[in-house]
mmCIF file of C-alpha atoms in Angstrom:
data_model
loop_
_atom_site.group_PDB
_atom_site.id
_atom_site.type_symbol
_atom_site.label_atom_id
_atom_site.label_comp_id
_atom_site.label_asym_id
_atom_site.label_seq_id
_atom_site.Cartn_x
_atom_site.Cartn_y
_atom_site.Cartn_z
ATOM 1 C CA MET A 1452 9.482 81.491 23.878
ATOM 2 C CA GLN A 1453 9.463 82.300 20.653
ATOM 3 C CA GLN A 1454 11.218 84.032 17.617
ATOM 4 C CA ASN A 1455 15.274 84.244 19.362
ATOM 5 C CA LEU A 1456 17.126 82.596 17.619
ATOM 6 C CA ASN A 1457 20.481 83.132 20.204
ATOM 7 C CA LEU A 1458 17.265 81.227 22.564
ATOM 8 C CA THR A 1459 19.945 77.345 22.344
ATOM 9 C CA GLY A 1460 18.490 74.244 25.228
ATOM 10 C CA TYR A 1461 16.648 71.388 23.768
ATOM 11 C CA PHE A 1462 13.908 69.752 25.766
ATOM 12 C CA PRO A 1463 13.780 67.942 28.822
ATOM 13 C CA GLU A 1464 12.358 64.618 29.793
ATOM 14 C CA PHE A 1465 8.757 65.023 31.336
ATOM 15 C CA HIS A 1466 8.667 62.094 33.511
ATOM 16 C CA SER A 1467 4.865 63.050 35.026
ATOM 17 C CA SER A 1468 2.031 63.990 33.800
ATOM 18 C CA SER A 1469 1.869 67.622 33.101
ATOM 19 C CA PRO A 1470 -1.412 70.220 32.740
ATOM 20 C CA LEU A 1471 0.643 71.892 31.073
ATOM 21 C CA ARG A 1472 -1.704 72.413 28.522
ATOM 22 C CA LYS A 1473 0.182 74.439 25.160
ATOM 23 C CA ILE A 1474 4.170 74.566 24.182
ATOM 24 C CA TRP A 1475 5.526 77.507 21.964
ATOM 25 C CA CYS A 1476 9.525 77.154 21.144
ATOM 26 C CA SER A 1477 9.278 78.400 17.283
ATOM 27 C CA SER A 1478 12.037 80.826 16.211
ATOM 28 C CA THR A 1479 14.537 79.068 18.406
ATOM 29 C CA SER A 1480 18.221 77.057 18.276
ATOM 30 C CA PHE A 1481 16.395 74.839 20.722
ATOM 31 C CA SER A 1482 17.770 70.947 19.579
ATOM 32 C CA GLY A 1483 17.872 67.198 19.805
ATOM 33 C CA ASN A 1484 15.080 64.725 19.376
ATOM 34 C CA ILE A 1485 11.704 65.387 21.116
ATOM 35 C CA PRO A 1486 11.716 62.971 23.634
ATOM 36 C CA PHE A 1487 9.105 59.547 24.078
ATOM 37 C CA THR A 1488 8.083 60.624 27.414
ATOM 38 C CA ILE A 1489 6.191 64.161 25.927
ATOM 39 C CA GLY A 1490 3.441 61.661 25.107
ATOM 40 C CA ASN A 1491 3.294 62.342 29.804
ATOM 41 C CA LEU A 1492 2.056 66.225 28.224
ATOM 42 C CA ALA A 1493 -1.364 64.788 28.431
ATOM 43 C CA SER A 1494 -3.696 68.291 28.497
ATOM 44 C CA LEU A 1495 -0.979 69.559 25.548
ATOM 45 C CA ASP A 1496 -3.945 70.979 23.293
ATOM 46 C CA TYR A 1497 -0.536 73.492 21.535
ATOM 47 C CA LEU A 1498 2.442 72.682 20.008
ATOM 48 C CA THR A 1499 4.904 74.768 18.067
ATOM 49 C CA ILE A 1500 8.958 74.320 17.742
ATOM 50 C CA ALA A 1501 8.597 75.063 13.825
ATOM 51 C CA LYS A 1502 11.796 76.876 12.086
ATOM 52 C CA SER A 1503 13.751 75.484 14.761
ATOM 53 C CA LYS A 1504 17.211 73.065 14.651
ATOM 54 C CA PHE A 1505 15.015 69.317 16.489
ATOM 55 C CA SER A 1506 15.956 66.452 14.681
ATOM 56 C CA GLY A 1507 15.851 62.765 14.527
ATOM 57 C CA PHE A 1508 12.428 60.833 13.637
ATOM 58 C CA LEU A 1509 9.077 62.025 14.584
ATOM 59 C CA PRO A 1510 8.051 59.081 18.306
ATOM 60 C CA SER A 1511 5.136 57.524 18.067
ATOM 61 C CA SER A 1512 4.044 58.684 21.875
ATOM 62 C CA LEU A 1513 2.739 61.879 20.129
ATOM 63 C CA GLY A 1514 -0.435 59.944 19.055
ATOM 64 C CA ARG A 1515 -0.990 60.133 22.876
ATOM 65 C CA LEU A 1516 -1.389 63.942 22.638
ATOM 66 C CA THR A 1517 -5.429 63.313 22.159
ATOM 67 C CA ASN A 1518 -6.041 66.621 22.753
ATOM 68 C CA LEU A 1519 -3.710 68.512 20.788
ATOM 69 C CA THR A 1520 -6.243 71.036 18.034
ATOM 70 C CA TYR A 1521 -1.986 72.679 17.271
ATOM 71 C CA LEU A 1522 0.935 70.946 15.733
ATOM 72 C CA ASP A 1523 3.691 72.887 13.708
ATOM 73 C CA LEU A 1524 6.906 70.965 13.904
ATOM 74 C CA SER A 1525 8.271 72.358 10.568
ATOM 75 C CA TYR A 1526 12.025 73.538 9.129
ATOM 76 C CA ASN A 1527 13.606 71.020 11.907
ATOM 77 C CA ASN A 1528 15.498 68.782 10.840
ATOM 78 C CA PHE A 1529 13.084 65.091 10.736
ATOM 79 C CA ARG A 1530 13.725 62.536 9.142
ATOM 80 C CA GLY A 1531 11.216 59.065 9.124
ATOM 81 C CA PRO A 1532 7.944 58.377 8.347
ATOM 82 C CA ILE A 1533 5.209 59.750 9.557
ATOM 83 C CA PRO A 1534 4.195 57.689 12.345
ATOM 84 C CA TYR A 1535 1.189 55.455 12.416
ATOM 85 C CA SER A 1536 0.229 56.982 15.651
ATOM 86 C CA LEU A 1537 -0.653 60.052 14.369
ATOM 87 C CA GLN A 1538 -4.044 59.169 13.488
ATOM 88 C CA ASN A 1539 -5.014 59.116 17.097
ATOM 89 C CA LEU A 1540 -4.841 63.342 16.841
ATOM 90 C CA THR A 1541 -8.584 63.290 15.853
ATOM 91 C CA GLN A 1542 -8.986 66.836 17.860
ATOM 92 C CA LEU A 1543 -5.980 68.395 15.203
ATOM 93 C CA GLY A 1544 -7.288 71.656 13.695
ATOM 94 C CA ILE A 1545 -3.512 72.089 12.118
ATOM 95 C CA LEU A 1546 -0.804 69.759 11.135
ATOM 96 C CA TRP A 1547 2.534 71.517 9.776
ATOM 97 C CA LEU A 1548 5.408 68.540 9.084
ATOM 98 C CA GLY A 1549 6.760 70.890 6.655
ATOM 99 C CA GLY A 1550 10.652 71.469 6.107
ATOM 100 C CA ASN A 1551 12.644 68.082 6.753
ATOM 101 C CA ARG A 1552 12.875 65.316 5.659
ATOM 102 C CA LEU A 1553 10.473 63.218 6.217
ATOM 103 C CA THR A 1554 10.157 59.622 3.965
ATOM 104 C CA GLY A 1555 7.548 56.772 2.616
ATOM 105 C CA GLN A 1556 4.022 57.821 1.945
ATOM 106 C CA ILE A 1557 1.366 60.014 3.161
ATOM 107 C CA PRO A 1558 -0.885 57.457 4.959
ATOM 108 C CA SER A 1559 -4.393 57.151 3.859
ATOM 109 C CA TRP A 1560 -5.503 57.715 7.841
ATOM 110 C CA PHE A 1561 -5.293 61.374 7.316
ATOM 111 C CA GLY A 1562 -8.583 60.925 6.117
ATOM 112 C CA ASN A 1563 -9.615 60.646 9.396
ATOM 113 C CA LEU A 1564 -8.130 63.487 10.615
ATOM 114 C CA SER A 1565 -11.835 65.116 9.810
ATOM 115 C CA GLU A 1566 -10.951 68.677 12.133
ATOM 116 C CA LEU A 1567 -8.040 69.563 9.868
ATOM 117 C CA THR A 1568 -8.377 72.832 8.103
ATOM 118 C CA VAL A 1569 -5.299 73.401 7.256
ATOM 119 C CA LEU A 1570 -2.586 70.267 5.833
ATOM 120 C CA SER A 1571 0.460 70.189 5.564
ATOM 121 C CA LEU A 1572 3.385 68.235 4.138
ATOM 122 C CA ALA A 1573 5.686 70.318 1.894
ATOM 123 C CA GLY A 1574 9.738 70.277 1.305
ATOM 124 C CA ASN A 1575 9.782 66.537 2.221
ATOM 125 C CA MET A 1576 11.088 63.553 0.476
ATOM 126 C CA LEU A 1577 7.213 61.645 0.951
ATOM 127 C CA TYR A 1578 6.898 58.695 -2.562
ATOM 128 C CA GLY A 1579 4.033 57.711 -3.559
ATOM 129 C CA PRO A 1580 1.083 58.497 -5.529
ATOM 130 C CA VAL A 1581 -1.557 61.153 -3.189
ATOM 131 C CA PRO A 1582 -3.945 59.379 -1.462
ATOM 132 C CA GLN A 1583 -7.480 59.691 -2.015
ATOM 133 C CA SER A 1584 -8.759 58.766 1.214
ATOM 134 C CA LEU A 1585 -7.836 63.221 1.346
ATOM 135 C CA SER A 1586 -11.313 63.804 -0.229
ATOM 136 C CA ARG A 1587 -12.540 63.019 3.393
ATOM 137 C CA LEU A 1588 -11.200 66.210 4.073
ATOM 138 C CA THR A 1589 -14.162 68.659 3.886
ATOM 139 C CA ASN A 1590 -12.752 71.119 5.757
ATOM 140 C CA LEU A 1591 -9.493 71.559 4.405
ATOM 141 C CA ARG A 1592 -8.549 75.419 4.078
ATOM 142 C CA THR A 1593 -4.809 74.533 3.503
ATOM 143 C CA LEU A 1594 -3.645 71.454 1.783
ATOM 144 C CA ASN A 1595 0.344 71.502 0.645
ATOM 145 C CA LEU A 1596 2.318 68.589 -0.431
ATOM 146 C CA PHE A 1597 4.488 70.867 -2.874
ATOM 147 C CA GLU A 1598 8.636 70.016 -3.054
ATOM 148 C CA ASN A 1599 7.945 65.736 -2.916
ATOM 149 C CA ASP A 1600 9.032 63.172 -4.657
ATOM 150 C CA LEU A 1601 4.928 61.735 -5.333
ATOM 151 C CA ASN A 1602 3.647 60.284 -8.391
ATOM 152 C CA GLY A 1603 0.902 58.454 -9.690
ATOM 153 C CA THR A 1604 -1.889 59.948 -12.057
ATOM 154 C CA VAL A 1605 -4.338 62.713 -8.783
ATOM 155 C CA ASP A 1606 -8.738 63.131 -10.140
ATOM 156 C CA PHE A 1607 -8.975 67.310 -9.702
ATOM 157 C CA ASP A 1608 -12.162 65.314 -9.003
ATOM 158 C CA LEU A 1609 -10.872 64.734 -5.638
ATOM 159 C CA PHE A 1610 -10.832 67.944 -3.837
ATOM 160 C CA LEU A 1611 -13.967 68.538 -5.303
ATOM 161 C CA GLY A 1612 -15.680 68.408 -1.308
ATOM 162 C CA MET A 1613 -13.584 70.619 -0.104
ATOM 163 C CA LYS A 1614 -15.965 74.015 -0.704
ATOM 164 C CA TYR A 1615 -13.472 75.489 1.887
ATOM 165 C CA LEU A 1616 -10.040 75.030 -0.643
ATOM 166 C CA ILE A 1617 -8.646 78.030 -0.866
ATOM 167 C CA GLU A 1618 -4.571 76.590 -0.868
ATOM 168 C CA LEU A 1619 -3.878 73.805 -2.966
ATOM 169 C CA ARG A 1620 -0.478 72.991 -4.369
ATOM 170 C CA LEU A 1621 0.877 70.156 -5.471
ATOM 171 C CA ASP A 1622 3.962 71.345 -7.896
ATOM 172 C CA GLY A 1623 7.017 70.055 -7.600
ATOM 173 C CA ASN A 1624 6.615 66.281 -7.743
ATOM 174 C CA ASN A 1625 6.440 64.280 -10.505
ATOM 175 C CA LEU A 1626 1.692 64.230 -10.355
ATOM 176 C CA SER A 1627 0.213 63.939 -13.810
ATOM 177 C CA VAL A 1628 -3.128 66.182 -11.676
ATOM 178 C CA VAL A 1629 -6.481 64.939 -14.561
ATOM 179 C CA THR A 1630 -9.341 67.941 -14.816
ATOM 180 C CA THR A 1631 -12.879 67.360 -15.319
ATOM 181 C CA SER A 1632 -14.563 69.281 -19.232
ATOM 182 C CA ASN A 1633 -17.278 68.703 -16.896
ATOM 183 C CA GLU A 1634 -19.254 72.166 -16.356
ATOM 184 C CA VAL A 1635 -21.297 70.608 -13.006
ATOM 185 C CA ASN A 1636 -18.069 69.964 -11.869
ATOM 186 C CA SER A 1637 -15.711 72.745 -12.827
ATOM 187 C CA SER A 1638 -18.354 75.017 -11.518
ATOM 188 C CA THR A 1639 -18.363 73.942 -8.070
ATOM 189 C CA PHE A 1640 -15.251 73.242 -7.026
ATOM 190 C CA GLY A 1641 -13.880 76.036 -4.222
ATOM 191 C CA LYS A 1642 -12.513 78.934 -4.526
ATOM 192 C CA PHE A 1643 -9.204 79.015 -4.833
ATOM 193 C CA GLU A 1644 -7.068 81.895 -3.480
ATOM 194 C CA ILE A 1645 -3.143 79.845 -4.063
ATOM 195 C CA LEU A 1646 -2.967 77.104 -6.401
ATOM 196 C CA GLY A 1647 0.168 75.775 -7.374
ATOM 197 C CA LEU A 1648 -0.315 72.486 -10.622
ATOM 198 C CA ASN A 1649 3.742 73.524 -11.797
ATOM 199 C CA LEU A 1650 5.228 70.157 -12.855
ATOM 200 C CA CYS A 1651 2.121 68.094 -13.250
ATOM 201 C CA ASN A 1652 1.388 66.800 -17.148
ATOM 202 C CA LEU A 1653 -1.436 68.813 -17.521
ATOM 203 C CA ASN A 1654 -1.885 69.022 -21.013
ATOM 204 C CA GLY A 1655 -4.316 72.274 -21.284
ATOM 205 C CA PHE A 1656 -5.870 74.744 -19.472
ATOM 206 C CA PRO A 1657 -8.094 73.509 -16.130
ATOM 207 C CA ASP A 1658 -11.927 74.027 -17.661
ATOM 208 C CA PHE A 1659 -12.233 74.667 -14.053
ATOM 209 C CA LEU A 1660 -10.552 78.245 -14.329
ATOM 210 C CA ARG A 1661 -12.821 79.948 -15.993
ATOM 211 C CA TYR A 1662 -14.665 80.198 -13.349
ATOM 212 C CA GLN A 1663 -12.062 81.632 -10.634
ATOM 213 C CA ASP A 1664 -11.746 84.311 -9.638
ATOM 214 C CA LYS A 1665 -10.598 84.957 -6.413
ATOM 215 C CA LEU A 1666 -6.458 83.869 -7.080
ATOM 216 C CA ARG A 1667 -3.652 85.711 -5.972
ATOM 217 C CA TYR A 1668 -1.277 83.236 -6.931
ATOM 218 C CA LEU A 1669 -1.439 80.559 -10.112
ATOM 219 C CA ASP A 1670 0.957 79.055 -11.611
ATOM 220 C CA LEU A 1671 1.080 76.563 -14.000
ATOM 221 C CA GLY A 1672 4.887 76.594 -15.556
ATOM 222 C CA ARG A 1673 6.688 73.304 -17.104
ATOM 223 C CA ASN A 1674 3.665 70.997 -18.273
ATOM 224 C CA ASN A 1675 2.367 70.259 -21.570
ATOM 225 C CA ILE A 1676 0.084 72.646 -22.502
ATOM 226 C CA TYR A 1677 0.245 72.992 -25.992
ATOM 227 C CA GLY A 1678 -1.230 76.760 -28.667
ATOM 228 C CA ARG A 1679 -2.431 79.495 -27.764
ATOM 229 C CA ILE A 1680 -4.008 80.773 -24.020
ATOM 230 C CA PRO A 1681 -7.972 81.188 -24.493
ATOM 231 C CA LYS A 1682 -9.158 84.609 -24.497
ATOM 232 C CA TRP A 1683 -11.130 83.676 -20.680
ATOM 233 C CA ILE A 1684 -7.456 83.257 -18.880
ATOM 234 C CA TRP A 1685 -7.706 86.843 -18.998
ATOM 235 C CA ASN A 1686 -10.995 87.048 -16.475
ATOM 236 C CA SER A 1687 -9.942 84.591 -14.225
ATOM 237 C CA SER A 1688 -9.589 86.488 -10.910
ATOM 238 C CA ILE A 1689 -7.990 89.504 -12.529
ATOM 239 C CA GLU A 1690 -8.840 91.636 -9.026
ATOM 240 C CA THR A 1691 -6.580 90.172 -7.589
ATOM 241 C CA MET A 1692 -4.395 88.150 -8.899
ATOM 242 C CA ALA A 1693 -0.846 88.895 -8.253
ATOM 243 C CA TYR A 1694 0.675 86.215 -10.017
ATOM 244 C CA MET A 1695 0.650 83.887 -12.819
ATOM 245 C CA ALA A 1696 3.261 82.077 -14.480
ATOM 246 C CA LEU A 1697 3.019 80.200 -17.005
ATOM 247 C CA ASN A 1698 6.403 79.360 -18.731
ATOM 248 C CA ASP A 1699 8.132 75.837 -19.967
ATOM 249 C CA ASN A 1700 4.957 75.260 -21.877
ATOM 250 C CA PHE A 1701 4.619 75.204 -25.060
ATOM 251 C CA LEU A 1702 2.708 78.270 -26.048
ATOM 252 C CA THR A 1703 2.431 79.954 -29.517
ATOM 253 C CA SER A 1704 0.718 82.549 -29.045
ATOM 254 C CA ILE A 1705 -2.407 85.036 -26.645
ATOM 255 C CA ASP A 1706 -5.745 84.771 -28.516
ATOM 256 C CA ASP A 1707 -7.374 88.355 -28.835
ATOM 257 C CA GLN A 1708 -8.675 89.975 -25.545
ATOM 258 C CA GLU A 1709 -10.861 92.789 -27.567
ATOM 259 C CA SER A 1710 -13.581 90.819 -26.650
ATOM 260 C CA GLN A 1711 -13.838 92.272 -23.108
ATOM 261 C CA GLY A 1712 -13.684 95.368 -24.406
ATOM 262 C CA ASP A 1713 -13.247 97.011 -20.388
ATOM 263 C CA GLU A 1714 -9.951 99.650 -19.578
ATOM 264 C CA LYS A 1715 -10.095 97.447 -16.456
ATOM 265 C CA LEU A 1716 -9.140 94.276 -18.202
ATOM 266 C CA SER A 1717 -5.368 96.333 -19.518
ATOM 267 C CA GLU A 1718 -5.696 98.624 -16.682
ATOM 268 C CA GLU A 1719 -4.917 95.556 -14.236
ATOM 269 C CA PHE A 1720 -3.005 93.454 -16.428
ATOM 270 C CA SER A 1721 -0.381 96.415 -16.231
ATOM 271 C CA HIS A 1722 0.770 94.920 -12.989
ATOM 272 C CA PHE A 1723 2.453 91.840 -15.019
ATOM 273 C CA VAL A 1724 4.794 91.047 -17.312
ATOM 274 C CA LEU A 1725 4.908 88.768 -20.470
ATOM 275 C CA GLN A 1726 7.951 87.587 -21.420
ATOM 276 C CA SER A 1727 7.858 85.677 -24.382
ATOM 277 C CA GLU A 1728 11.331 85.740 -26.281
ATOM 278 C CA VAL A 1729 10.624 81.593 -27.145
ATOM 279 C CA PRO A 1730 6.662 80.085 -27.418
ATOM 280 C CA SER A 1731 8.177 77.967 -24.029
ATOM 281 C CA THR A 1732 8.743 80.304 -21.387
ATOM 282 C CA THR A 1733 5.810 82.229 -21.461
ATOM 283 C CA ARG A 1734 5.447 83.724 -18.511
ATOM 284 C CA PHE A 1735 3.724 86.721 -16.209
ATOM 285 C CA VAL A 1736 5.147 88.066 -12.686
ATOM 286 C CA GLN A 1737 3.933 90.198 -10.814
#
């Protein structure tokens, strides 16, 4: 019961326990609130209602669904804080809450959900710092926090222990991301494929990018990066890069690529367009 926008309705009250294990109700026109009685579905291990028209507050009774491994409530009209009770969902592997109107701070107890491989809180109205406790989520592959009102300083070493992390997006907040120039740390991050650091108050090219060779998407736009674009940025993920953005910085010129001396370099970067009418709008697009 999904991917049918002509399908309308709402969830009934669940007055008794049920052996129901999975609810697929995404990309429909279902609306209304999630009833508090959903907590009676103790066997439920999979719940997705993404891209629908649900609204209201997330009921605390979701925390009684302790068998859930997959929860996708993204792209609805939910509002209010993330319920404290969700910390009981210790079996969760995937949690999508993006594209709503959730408010409040990112709870520190997210760091206790050690089975998470995907955590997406993007596109909400969350504020405050990125909690240090997220560093305990060593199984994460995707962490999306972009387009919120988060603020404060994020030490990039927070992600050092996330060896499986391939997608990280912090862009579109009011964060200040601090990266290390320590060669040992820089070379031990996981291999990113998607990295969004737009509007993160960077004042230089992060050194760890020297060791990245799997990137497909890199956004360093709207920062405070001054000076020349270094030669090594051209080698960063040259076989895989599809999109690189450096717009709205204070870049003055491009270091000569000649030291690489191979035809592969110019061949790969012929897929990009460099727009540089003024230094602050240098951009690469596919």
